Short mmCIF file of C-alpha atoms in Angstrom, two decimals:
data_model
loop_
_atom_site.label_atom_id
_atom_site.label_comp_id
_atom_site.label_asym_id
_atom_site.label_seq_id
_atom_site.Cartn_x
_atom_site.Cartn_y
_atom_site.Cartn_z
CA MET Y 1 190.07 -100.08 153.44
CA SER Y 2 186.48 -100.97 152.61
CA GLY Y 3 187.10 -100.16 148.94
CA ASP Y 4 190.17 -102.35 149.09
CA ALA Y 5 188.16 -105.22 150.56
CA GLN Y 6 185.52 -104.79 147.89
CA ALA Y 7 188.15 -104.96 145.13
CA CYS Y 8 189.57 -108.13 146.71
CA GLN Y 9 186.10 -109.64 146.87
CA GLU Y 10 185.53 -108.89 143.17
CA LEU Y 11 188.87 -110.36 142.20
CA VAL Y 12 188.16 -113.56 144.11
CA ASP Y 13 184.65 -113.80 142.69
CA THR Y 14 185.94 -113.40 139.14
CA HIS Y 15 188.77 -115.92 139.27
CA GLN Y 16 187.95 -118.38 142.03
CA ARG Y 17 186.47 -121.06 139.76
CA MET Y 18 189.40 -121.03 137.42
CA VAL Y 19 191.91 -121.10 140.30
CA TYR Y 20 190.12 -123.84 142.19
CA HIS Y 21 189.60 -126.05 139.13
CA LEU Y 22 193.22 -125.77 138.05
CA ALA Y 23 194.42 -126.48 141.57
CA LEU Y 24 192.16 -129.52 141.76
CA GLN Y 25 193.29 -130.80 138.37
CA LEU Y 26 196.93 -130.47 139.38
CA LEU Y 27 196.68 -131.76 142.95
CA SER Y 28 193.72 -134.18 142.67
CA ASN Y 29 192.53 -133.35 146.16
CA HIS Y 30 189.68 -131.04 147.16
CA ASP Y 31 191.12 -129.92 150.48
CA ASP Y 32 194.55 -129.27 149.01
CA ALA Y 33 192.94 -127.42 146.11
CA LEU Y 34 190.93 -125.22 148.48
CA ASP Y 35 193.98 -124.50 150.58
CA LEU Y 36 196.06 -123.74 147.51
CA SER Y 37 193.36 -121.43 146.15
CA GLN Y 38 193.45 -119.39 149.33
CA ASP Y 39 197.22 -119.19 149.20
CA VAL Y 40 197.07 -118.13 145.56
CA PHE Y 41 194.71 -115.25 146.25
CA LEU Y 42 196.75 -114.10 149.23
CA THR Y 43 199.84 -114.14 147.00
CA VAL Y 44 197.94 -112.17 144.36
CA PHE Y 45 196.93 -109.52 146.93
CA ARG Y 46 200.48 -109.32 148.26
CA SER Y 47 202.14 -108.98 144.86
CA ILE Y 48 199.51 -107.25 142.73
CA HIS Y 49 201.72 -104.12 142.74
CA ARG Y 50 204.35 -106.13 140.83
CA PHE Y 51 201.91 -107.03 138.06
CA ARG Y 52 203.22 -105.03 135.09
CA GLY Y 53 200.60 -105.98 132.54
CA ASP Y 54 203.00 -108.08 130.44
CA SER Y 55 200.22 -110.63 130.26
CA ALA Y 56 196.52 -110.82 131.00
CA LEU Y 57 195.75 -110.80 134.71
CA GLN Y 58 194.25 -114.27 134.36
CA THR Y 59 197.43 -115.66 132.79
CA TRP Y 60 199.46 -114.09 135.59
CA ILE Y 61 197.20 -115.78 138.14
CA TYR Y 62 197.59 -119.08 136.25
CA ARG Y 63 201.31 -118.72 136.68
CA ILE Y 64 200.94 -118.22 140.43
CA VAL Y 65 198.73 -121.31 140.68
CA ILE Y 66 201.27 -123.39 138.75
CA ASN Y 67 204.18 -122.16 140.88
CA GLN Y 68 202.37 -122.81 144.14
CA ALA Y 69 201.22 -126.25 143.01
CA ARG Y 70 204.77 -127.09 141.93
CA ASN Y 71 206.10 -125.99 145.30
CA ARG Y 72 203.59 -128.23 147.04
CA GLN Y 73 204.60 -131.16 144.88
CA ARG Y 74 208.24 -130.60 145.79
CA TRP Y 75 207.34 -130.31 149.46
CA TRP Y 76 205.42 -133.56 149.28
CA ARG Y 77 208.33 -135.24 147.59
CA ARG Y 78 210.66 -133.99 150.29
CA ARG Y 79 208.28 -135.27 152.92
CA ARG Y 80 208.43 -138.62 151.15
CA ARG Y 81 204.77 -138.77 150.58
CA ALA Y 82 203.86 -140.96 147.70
CA ASP Y 83 204.16 -139.09 144.45
CA GLN Y 84 201.92 -141.69 142.92
CA VAL Y 85 198.23 -141.30 143.60
CA SER Y 86 196.46 -144.57 144.02
CA LEU Y 87 193.40 -145.22 141.93
CA ASP Y 88 191.39 -145.94 145.06
CA ALA Y 89 192.34 -142.55 146.43
CA VAL Y 90 191.37 -140.83 143.21
CA ILE Y 91 188.03 -142.62 143.09
CA ALA Y 92 187.42 -141.97 146.79
CA GLU Y 93 188.23 -138.34 146.20
CA ARG Y 94 186.20 -137.61 143.11
CA GLY Y 95 183.89 -140.58 142.82
CA GLU Y 96 183.42 -143.04 140.00
CA PHE Y 97 184.10 -142.00 136.46
CA ALA Y 98 180.97 -141.23 134.51
CA ALA Y 99 180.06 -143.35 131.55
CA PRO Y 100 180.53 -141.65 128.20
CA ILE Y 101 177.50 -139.84 126.95
CA GLY Y 102 175.61 -141.42 124.04
CA PRO Y 103 174.06 -144.68 123.04
CA THR Y 104 176.85 -147.15 123.69
CA SER Y 105 176.79 -150.75 124.67
CA PRO Y 106 177.41 -151.63 128.35
CA ASP Y 107 180.66 -153.43 127.52
CA ARG Y 108 181.96 -150.49 125.56
CA ALA Y 109 180.95 -148.11 128.32
CA LEU Y 110 182.87 -150.23 130.83
CA ASP Y 111 185.89 -150.27 128.56
CA GLN Y 112 185.74 -146.51 128.20
CA LYS Y 113 185.48 -146.09 131.94
CA GLN Y 114 188.45 -148.34 132.59
CA LEU Y 115 190.37 -146.54 129.88
CA GLY Y 116 189.57 -143.20 131.45
CA GLU Y 117 190.75 -144.40 134.86
CA ARG Y 118 193.98 -145.74 133.37
CA LEU Y 119 194.52 -142.47 131.55
CA TRP Y 120 194.00 -140.32 134.63
CA ARG Y 121 196.30 -142.58 136.59
CA ALA Y 122 198.91 -142.07 133.89
CA LEU Y 123 198.27 -138.32 133.91
CA ASN Y 124 198.88 -138.17 137.64
CA ARG Y 125 202.12 -140.08 137.17
CA LEU Y 126 203.47 -137.61 134.65
CA PRO Y 127 206.18 -135.18 135.73
CA PHE Y 128 204.56 -132.02 137.08
CA ASP Y 129 205.60 -129.79 134.16
CA GLN Y 130 204.22 -132.21 131.57
CA ARG Y 131 201.00 -132.68 133.51
CA SER Y 132 200.46 -128.94 133.90
CA ALA Y 133 201.10 -128.41 130.17
CA VAL Y 134 198.47 -131.02 129.30
CA VAL Y 135 195.97 -129.63 131.81
CA LEU Y 136 196.42 -126.05 130.63
CA ARG Y 137 196.07 -127.07 126.99
CA GLU Y 138 193.30 -129.68 127.13
CA LEU Y 139 191.20 -128.39 130.01
CA HIS Y 140 191.83 -124.65 129.88
CA SER Y 141 192.31 -124.32 126.10
CA MET Y 142 195.35 -122.09 126.51
CA ARG Y 143 197.58 -121.18 123.59
CA TYR Y 144 201.22 -122.23 123.59
CA ALA Y 145 202.36 -118.69 124.36
CA GLU Y 146 200.10 -118.50 127.42
CA ILE Y 147 201.21 -121.91 128.62
CA ALA Y 148 204.82 -120.87 128.14
CA PHE Y 149 204.26 -117.75 130.28
CA SER Y 150 202.45 -119.72 132.96
CA LEU Y 151 205.17 -122.35 133.16
CA GLY Y 152 208.01 -119.88 132.68
CA VAL Y 153 209.44 -121.72 129.67
CA THR Y 154 209.69 -121.21 125.89
CA ASN Y 155 207.08 -122.17 123.29
CA ALA Y 156 209.38 -124.92 122.03
CA ALA Y 157 209.58 -126.38 125.54
CA VAL Y 158 205.79 -126.37 125.77
CA LYS Y 159 205.53 -128.18 122.44
CA SER Y 160 208.09 -130.74 123.53
CA ARG Y 161 206.43 -131.36 126.92
CA LEU Y 162 203.01 -131.79 125.33
CA ALA Y 163 204.40 -134.24 122.76
CA ARG Y 164 206.15 -136.34 125.40
CA ALA Y 165 203.13 -136.28 127.72
CA ARG Y 166 200.77 -137.35 124.96
CA GLN Y 167 203.12 -140.10 123.88
CA THR Y 168 203.00 -141.46 127.44
CA LEU Y 169 199.23 -141.15 127.65
CA ARG Y 170 198.73 -142.83 124.27
CA THR Y 171 200.37 -145.95 125.58
CA GLU Y 172 197.54 -146.21 128.11
CA LEU Y 173 195.07 -146.43 125.23
CA ARG Y 174 196.73 -149.54 123.86
CA PRO Y 175 194.99 -152.78 124.75
CA GLN Y 176 196.68 -154.59 127.66
CA MET T 1 211.50 -145.43 99.68
CA ARG T 2 210.40 -147.13 102.89
CA VAL T 3 213.04 -145.17 104.80
CA LEU T 4 211.78 -141.96 103.28
CA THR T 5 208.20 -142.81 104.19
CA SER T 6 209.25 -143.73 107.71
CA LEU T 7 211.16 -140.48 108.14
CA ARG T 8 208.27 -138.61 106.80
CA CYS T 9 205.88 -140.27 109.22
CA ARG T 10 208.22 -139.50 112.10
CA THR T 11 208.29 -135.84 111.09
CA VAL T 12 204.57 -135.74 110.52
CA ARG T 13 203.90 -137.21 113.93
CA THR T 14 205.77 -134.40 115.59
CA TRP T 15 203.40 -132.10 113.74
CA LEU T 16 200.29 -134.03 114.74
CA THR T 17 200.33 -132.89 118.35
CA VAL T 18 200.82 -129.28 117.21
CA ALA T 19 198.00 -129.66 114.68
CA HIS T 20 195.82 -131.13 117.42
CA ASP T 21 196.34 -127.86 119.33
CA ASP T 22 195.57 -125.71 116.24
CA GLU T 23 199.05 -124.20 116.35
CA LEU T 24 200.43 -125.65 113.11
CA SER T 25 201.22 -123.27 110.24
CA VAL T 26 198.94 -123.38 107.22
CA GLY T 27 201.65 -124.73 104.92
CA ARG T 28 202.45 -127.63 107.21
CA GLN T 29 198.78 -128.30 107.79
CA VAL T 30 198.32 -128.77 104.04
CA VAL T 31 201.25 -131.21 103.88
CA LEU T 32 199.94 -133.01 106.96
CA ASP T 33 196.42 -133.37 105.58
CA ALA T 34 197.81 -134.77 102.33
CA HIS T 35 199.90 -137.26 104.26
CA LEU T 36 197.03 -138.39 106.47
CA THR T 37 194.84 -139.27 103.51
CA SER T 38 197.38 -141.87 102.46
CA CYS T 39 198.84 -143.00 105.83
CA ALA T 40 196.68 -145.13 108.11
CA PRO T 41 199.22 -145.39 111.01
CA CYS T 42 199.47 -141.60 111.23
CA ARG T 43 195.69 -141.34 111.16
CA GLY T 44 195.68 -143.76 114.06
CA VAL T 45 198.02 -141.51 116.01
CA ARG T 46 195.76 -138.54 115.26
CA ASP T 47 192.73 -140.48 116.51
CA ASP T 48 194.64 -141.51 119.64
CA LEU T 49 195.40 -137.88 120.40
CA ALA T 50 191.74 -137.02 120.00
CA SER T 51 190.76 -139.92 122.28
CA VAL T 52 193.27 -138.88 124.92
CA ALA T 53 191.88 -135.35 124.87
CA THR T 54 188.30 -136.62 125.10
CA LEU T 55 189.08 -138.95 128.01
CA ILE T 56 190.92 -136.23 129.87
CA ARG T 57 187.98 -133.86 129.48
CA GLU T 58 185.50 -136.51 130.54
CA GLY T 59 187.62 -137.36 133.56
CA ALA T 60 187.94 -133.68 134.47
CA ALA T 61 184.19 -133.31 134.27
CA GLU T 62 184.06 -135.63 137.25
CA TYR T 63 185.87 -133.03 139.30
CA ARG T 64 182.70 -131.14 140.10
CA PRO T 65 183.32 -129.27 143.31
CA ASP T 66 180.50 -128.56 145.66
CA GLU T 67 179.18 -125.05 144.97
CA THR T 68 179.47 -124.28 148.67
CA VAL T 69 183.23 -124.27 148.13
CA PHE T 70 182.91 -121.04 146.15
CA ALA T 71 180.50 -119.56 148.66
CA ARG T 72 183.10 -119.88 151.42
CA LEU T 73 186.31 -119.38 149.46
CA ALA T 74 186.08 -115.57 149.18
CA PRO T 75 185.15 -114.96 152.86
CA GLU T 76 187.94 -117.28 154.01
CA VAL T 77 190.48 -115.57 151.79
CA LEU T 78 189.42 -112.12 153.00
CA ALA T 79 189.47 -113.27 156.62
CA ARG T 80 192.99 -114.67 156.20
CA ARG T 81 194.05 -111.46 154.49
CA THR T 82 192.72 -109.34 157.35
CA MET T 83 194.36 -111.61 159.90
CA GLU T 84 197.62 -111.50 157.98
CA PHE T 85 197.47 -107.71 157.87
CA ASP T 86 196.84 -107.55 161.62
CA THR T 87 199.57 -109.99 162.54
CA ARG T 88 202.18 -108.71 160.10
CA TRP T 89 203.44 -106.04 162.50
CA ARG T 90 203.36 -108.38 165.43
CA HIS T 91 205.45 -110.86 163.48
CA ARG T 92 207.86 -108.17 162.43
CA VAL T 93 208.36 -107.02 165.99
CA ARG T 94 208.81 -110.62 167.12
CA ASP T 95 211.34 -111.23 164.36
CA VAL T 96 213.25 -108.16 165.38
CA VAL T 97 213.26 -109.22 169.02
CA GLU T 98 214.42 -112.71 168.08
CA ASP T 99 217.16 -111.28 165.91
CA ARG T 100 219.41 -109.87 168.64
CA GLN T 101 221.84 -108.31 166.19
CA ARG T 102 219.10 -106.27 164.55
CA LEU T 103 217.76 -105.34 167.98
CA TRP T 104 221.14 -103.96 169.04
CA LEU T 105 221.40 -102.05 165.79
CA ILE T 106 217.97 -100.48 166.18
CA GLY T 107 218.54 -99.79 169.89
CA GLY T 108 221.89 -98.15 169.15
CA SER T 109 220.39 -96.02 166.40
CA LEU T 110 217.55 -94.93 168.65
CA THR T 111 219.90 -94.06 171.50
CA ALA T 112 222.16 -92.07 169.19
CA THR T 113 219.18 -90.22 167.74
CA VAL T 114 217.77 -89.38 171.18
CA ALA T 115 221.19 -88.28 172.43
CA GLY T 116 221.71 -86.09 169.38
CA ALA T 117 218.28 -84.54 169.79
CA LEU T 118 218.98 -83.83 173.47
CA VAL T 119 222.31 -82.15 172.70
CA LEU T 120 220.75 -80.01 169.97
CA THR T 121 217.86 -79.04 172.23
CA PHE T 122 220.27 -78.19 175.03
CA LEU T 123 222.41 -76.05 172.75
CA SER T 124 219.45 -74.18 171.30
CA LEU T 125 218.04 -73.46 174.77
CA ALA T 126 221.44 -72.46 176.10
CA ALA T 127 222.01 -70.04 173.24
CA SER T 128 218.81 -68.17 173.90
CA THR T 129 219.24 -67.82 177.67
CA HIS T 130 222.99 -67.87 178.32
CA PRO T 131 225.12 -65.77 175.97
CA GLY T 132 228.24 -66.87 177.78
CA SER T 133 227.45 -70.56 177.49
CA LEU T 134 229.15 -73.09 175.32
CA ALA T 135 226.52 -72.62 172.61
CA GLY T 136 226.96 -68.85 172.78
CA TRP T 137 230.70 -69.20 172.56
CA LEU T 138 230.35 -71.62 169.60
CA GLN T 139 228.00 -69.26 167.83
CA GLY T 140 229.81 -65.97 168.33
CA SER T 141 233.29 -66.21 169.79
CA ASN T 142 235.19 -66.27 166.57
CA ALA T 143 232.79 -64.32 164.44
CA LEU T 144 233.95 -60.95 163.17
CA GLY T 145 232.29 -58.27 165.26
CA SER T 146 232.19 -60.37 168.43
CA ASN T 147 233.59 -58.98 171.67
CA ALA T 148 236.66 -61.13 171.24
CA ASN T 149 237.11 -60.11 167.66
CA PRO T 150 235.96 -56.49 167.31
CA LEU T 151 235.58 -54.72 163.98
CA ARG T 152 237.40 -51.68 162.81
CA LEU T 153 235.13 -48.75 162.14
CA ALA T 154 234.53 -48.76 158.43
CA THR T 155 231.78 -48.09 155.97
CA GLY T 156 228.65 -50.05 156.71
CA VAL T 157 229.20 -49.85 160.46
CA THR T 158 227.38 -47.16 162.46
CA LEU T 159 229.33 -45.42 165.21
CA PRO T 160 228.60 -46.30 168.81
CA ARG T 161 226.71 -43.49 170.54
CA VAL T 162 226.59 -42.60 174.16
CA ALA T 163 223.28 -43.73 175.56
CA ALA T 164 220.85 -41.02 176.70
CA ASP T 165 220.77 -42.14 180.34
CA THR T 166 224.56 -42.13 180.45
CA ARG T 167 224.59 -38.54 179.23
CA ALA T 168 222.23 -37.59 182.09
CA GLU T 169 224.38 -39.35 184.66
CA ALA T 170 227.51 -37.77 183.25
CA MET T 171 226.23 -34.42 184.42
CA PHE T 172 226.70 -35.61 187.98
CA MET T 173 230.01 -37.33 187.34
CA GLN T 174 232.93 -36.14 189.37
CA PRO T 175 235.52 -34.64 187.09
CA LEU T 176 239.09 -35.88 187.16
CA ARG T 177 241.45 -33.80 189.10
CA PRO T 178 243.50 -31.54 186.94
CA LEU T 179 246.14 -33.61 185.30
CA GLY T 180 248.19 -31.07 183.62
CA ILE T 181 248.44 -33.21 180.58
CA PRO T 182 247.98 -31.46 177.30
CA ASN T 183 246.97 -34.43 175.04
CA LEU T 184 245.62 -37.97 175.57
CA ALA T 185 244.82 -40.92 173.35
CA LEU T 186 242.25 -43.48 174.56
CA ARG T 187 242.04 -46.84 172.88
CA ALA T 188 239.10 -49.12 173.80
CA VAL T 189 236.58 -51.63 172.56
CA VAL T 190 232.89 -50.79 172.63
CA THR T 191 231.31 -54.19 173.04
CA ARG T 192 228.13 -55.52 171.50
CA GLU T 193 226.45 -54.85 174.80
CA GLY T 194 227.56 -51.18 174.68
CA GLN T 195 230.20 -51.38 177.43
CA VAL T 196 233.68 -50.01 177.27
CA ALA T 197 236.32 -52.73 177.53
CA SER T 198 240.06 -53.11 177.10
CA LEU T 199 240.58 -49.44 177.78
CA GLU T 200 244.10 -48.15 177.40
CA VAL T 201 245.25 -44.57 177.86
CA MET T 202 248.32 -43.29 176.02
CA ASP T 203 250.08 -40.27 177.34
CA ASP T 204 252.54 -38.77 174.92
CA GLY T 205 252.73 -42.06 173.01
CA ALA T 206 253.30 -44.31 176.06
CA PRO T 207 250.74 -46.26 178.11
CA ASN T 208 249.83 -44.58 181.36
CA ALA T 209 248.66 -47.20 183.86
CA ALA T 210 247.46 -44.83 186.53
CA LEU T 211 245.47 -42.80 184.12
CA THR T 212 244.09 -45.99 182.56
CA ARG T 213 242.81 -47.23 185.93
CA ALA T 214 241.28 -43.87 186.75
CA ILE T 215 239.47 -43.51 183.47
CA SER T 216 238.41 -47.18 183.51
CA ARG T 217 236.58 -46.62 186.79
CA LEU T 218 234.68 -43.74 185.23
CA ALA T 219 234.05 -45.63 182.01
CA ALA T 220 232.53 -48.57 183.89
CA ASP T 221 229.34 -46.55 184.26
CA VAL T 222 229.26 -45.39 180.68
CA ARG T 223 226.78 -47.11 178.39
CA PHE T 224 226.83 -46.85 174.62
CA GLU T 225 224.32 -47.75 172.02
CA PRO T 226 226.55 -50.33 170.31
CA ALA T 227 227.82 -49.98 166.78
CA ARG T 228 225.66 -51.80 164.25
CA ALA T 229 226.49 -53.65 161.12
CA ARG T 230 224.06 -55.36 158.76
CA ARG T 231 223.56 -58.39 160.96
CA GLY T 232 223.06 -56.48 164.22
CA PRO T 233 225.16 -55.04 167.06
CA VAL T 234 228.90 -55.53 166.71
CA ALA T 235 231.92 -54.81 168.87
CA VAL T 236 234.26 -52.15 167.46
CA ASN T 237 237.71 -50.78 168.19
CA VAL T 238 237.56 -47.12 169.02
CA VAL T 239 240.33 -44.54 169.53
CA TRP T 240 239.57 -41.20 171.07
CA LEU T 241 242.02 -38.32 170.92
CA LEU T 242 241.59 -35.73 173.67
CA GLU T 243 243.23 -32.41 173.32
CA ARG T 244 243.18 -29.86 176.07
CA THR T 245 242.13 -26.57 174.64
CA THR T 246 241.81 -23.25 176.25
CA VAL T 247 239.06 -21.00 175.10
CA ALA T 248 240.23 -17.47 175.59
CA PRO T 249 237.64 -14.68 175.85
CA ALA T 250 237.47 -12.32 172.97
CA PRO T 251 239.64 -9.19 173.50
CA ASP T 252 237.88 -6.04 174.50
CA VAL T 253 237.48 -3.60 171.67
CA PRO T 254 237.78 0.11 172.66
CA GLU T 255 234.55 1.93 171.98
CA ALA T 256 236.53 4.83 170.69
CA ALA T 257 237.67 2.89 167.77
CA GLY T 258 235.94 4.02 164.72
CA GLY T 259 233.97 6.60 166.63
CA ASP T 260 234.46 9.93 165.29
#
């Protein structure tokens, strides 16, 4: 049992940052992300015997995170909680956006900050599958095949979701 | 020509997002690069994609969790896992209790199992201590060689022998009164326990009840070492033929004979 506990500890230590970050990026809430991370690891421990090695262990864990986050989103929707995160809530949760790095003028920095806020607001409004595709690609640098496995869809579906999501996000870059 | 250019731009723009992800084939990448050198709107789309990616990464950089989160995540997960392991059986038992149908099923199965075990135990005990019990009857009543189904004497079956103590007692046995019967046939079963049973005496080919009773009384004290087959003592059918014989003394031989 002690060996078992040690193996669990190592598994958590190895993957906890990845799991927590992805959960936070998908749910935009620290407490929810922490709770989800715990659930993910418990699910991993419960179902590790079903892991057949069709993918890397990390990709398999990604898939579990995505599935659990999707289930939470559905639950929230059923509970009629707002599926749209307010900007105030986002800022209260994660603080002000940082100014871009580099020698830029104050006006430009402000514009960039406002643009970033608008973009993240748009990202949070995206359908869950599009948002997760963007997050996995842009923030976790996953290949299409890995994203497809994590989302349980085909490569073509990944390509299509990314294209549609980026089209939506590009509109936020246009001057208002 | 404008339509062609427009179509081409539309096609190229579907490739731009794939190219942005470094998943475009080399051939298409070459065509795309050539197109971008001469198409400002498509270059704008490419730059937009790059800006979107940059802004997303910058925004994500703001999600910097407190490092204490990671210090407590593993212990909390392991604690929940231990608790889950401990409570799993309790939950299962509670679920079973709440599910009356399953409870009846399990209760019925347990009762049947216990009852079956009791019956088997009872039968095994009865067989070892009570040969005449139900278990004994089930085990041996119909088997060939049982007292109810005796064997015929044949090869592979040893003959029953009169036990040594019976031979000693027979020396003190009162003989039958003279019957005046020249020949008798006795038909009997020597049981697995070495007793004589189902005795029948035939006198000149017909059953003789009086003689049967008389000899049965004597035979009640006779003990045999039972006949044996491969699997142990067996009951056998035996027929004895008794013939009265008279041993006459040898005739006297005159001493004078041959004496000269």
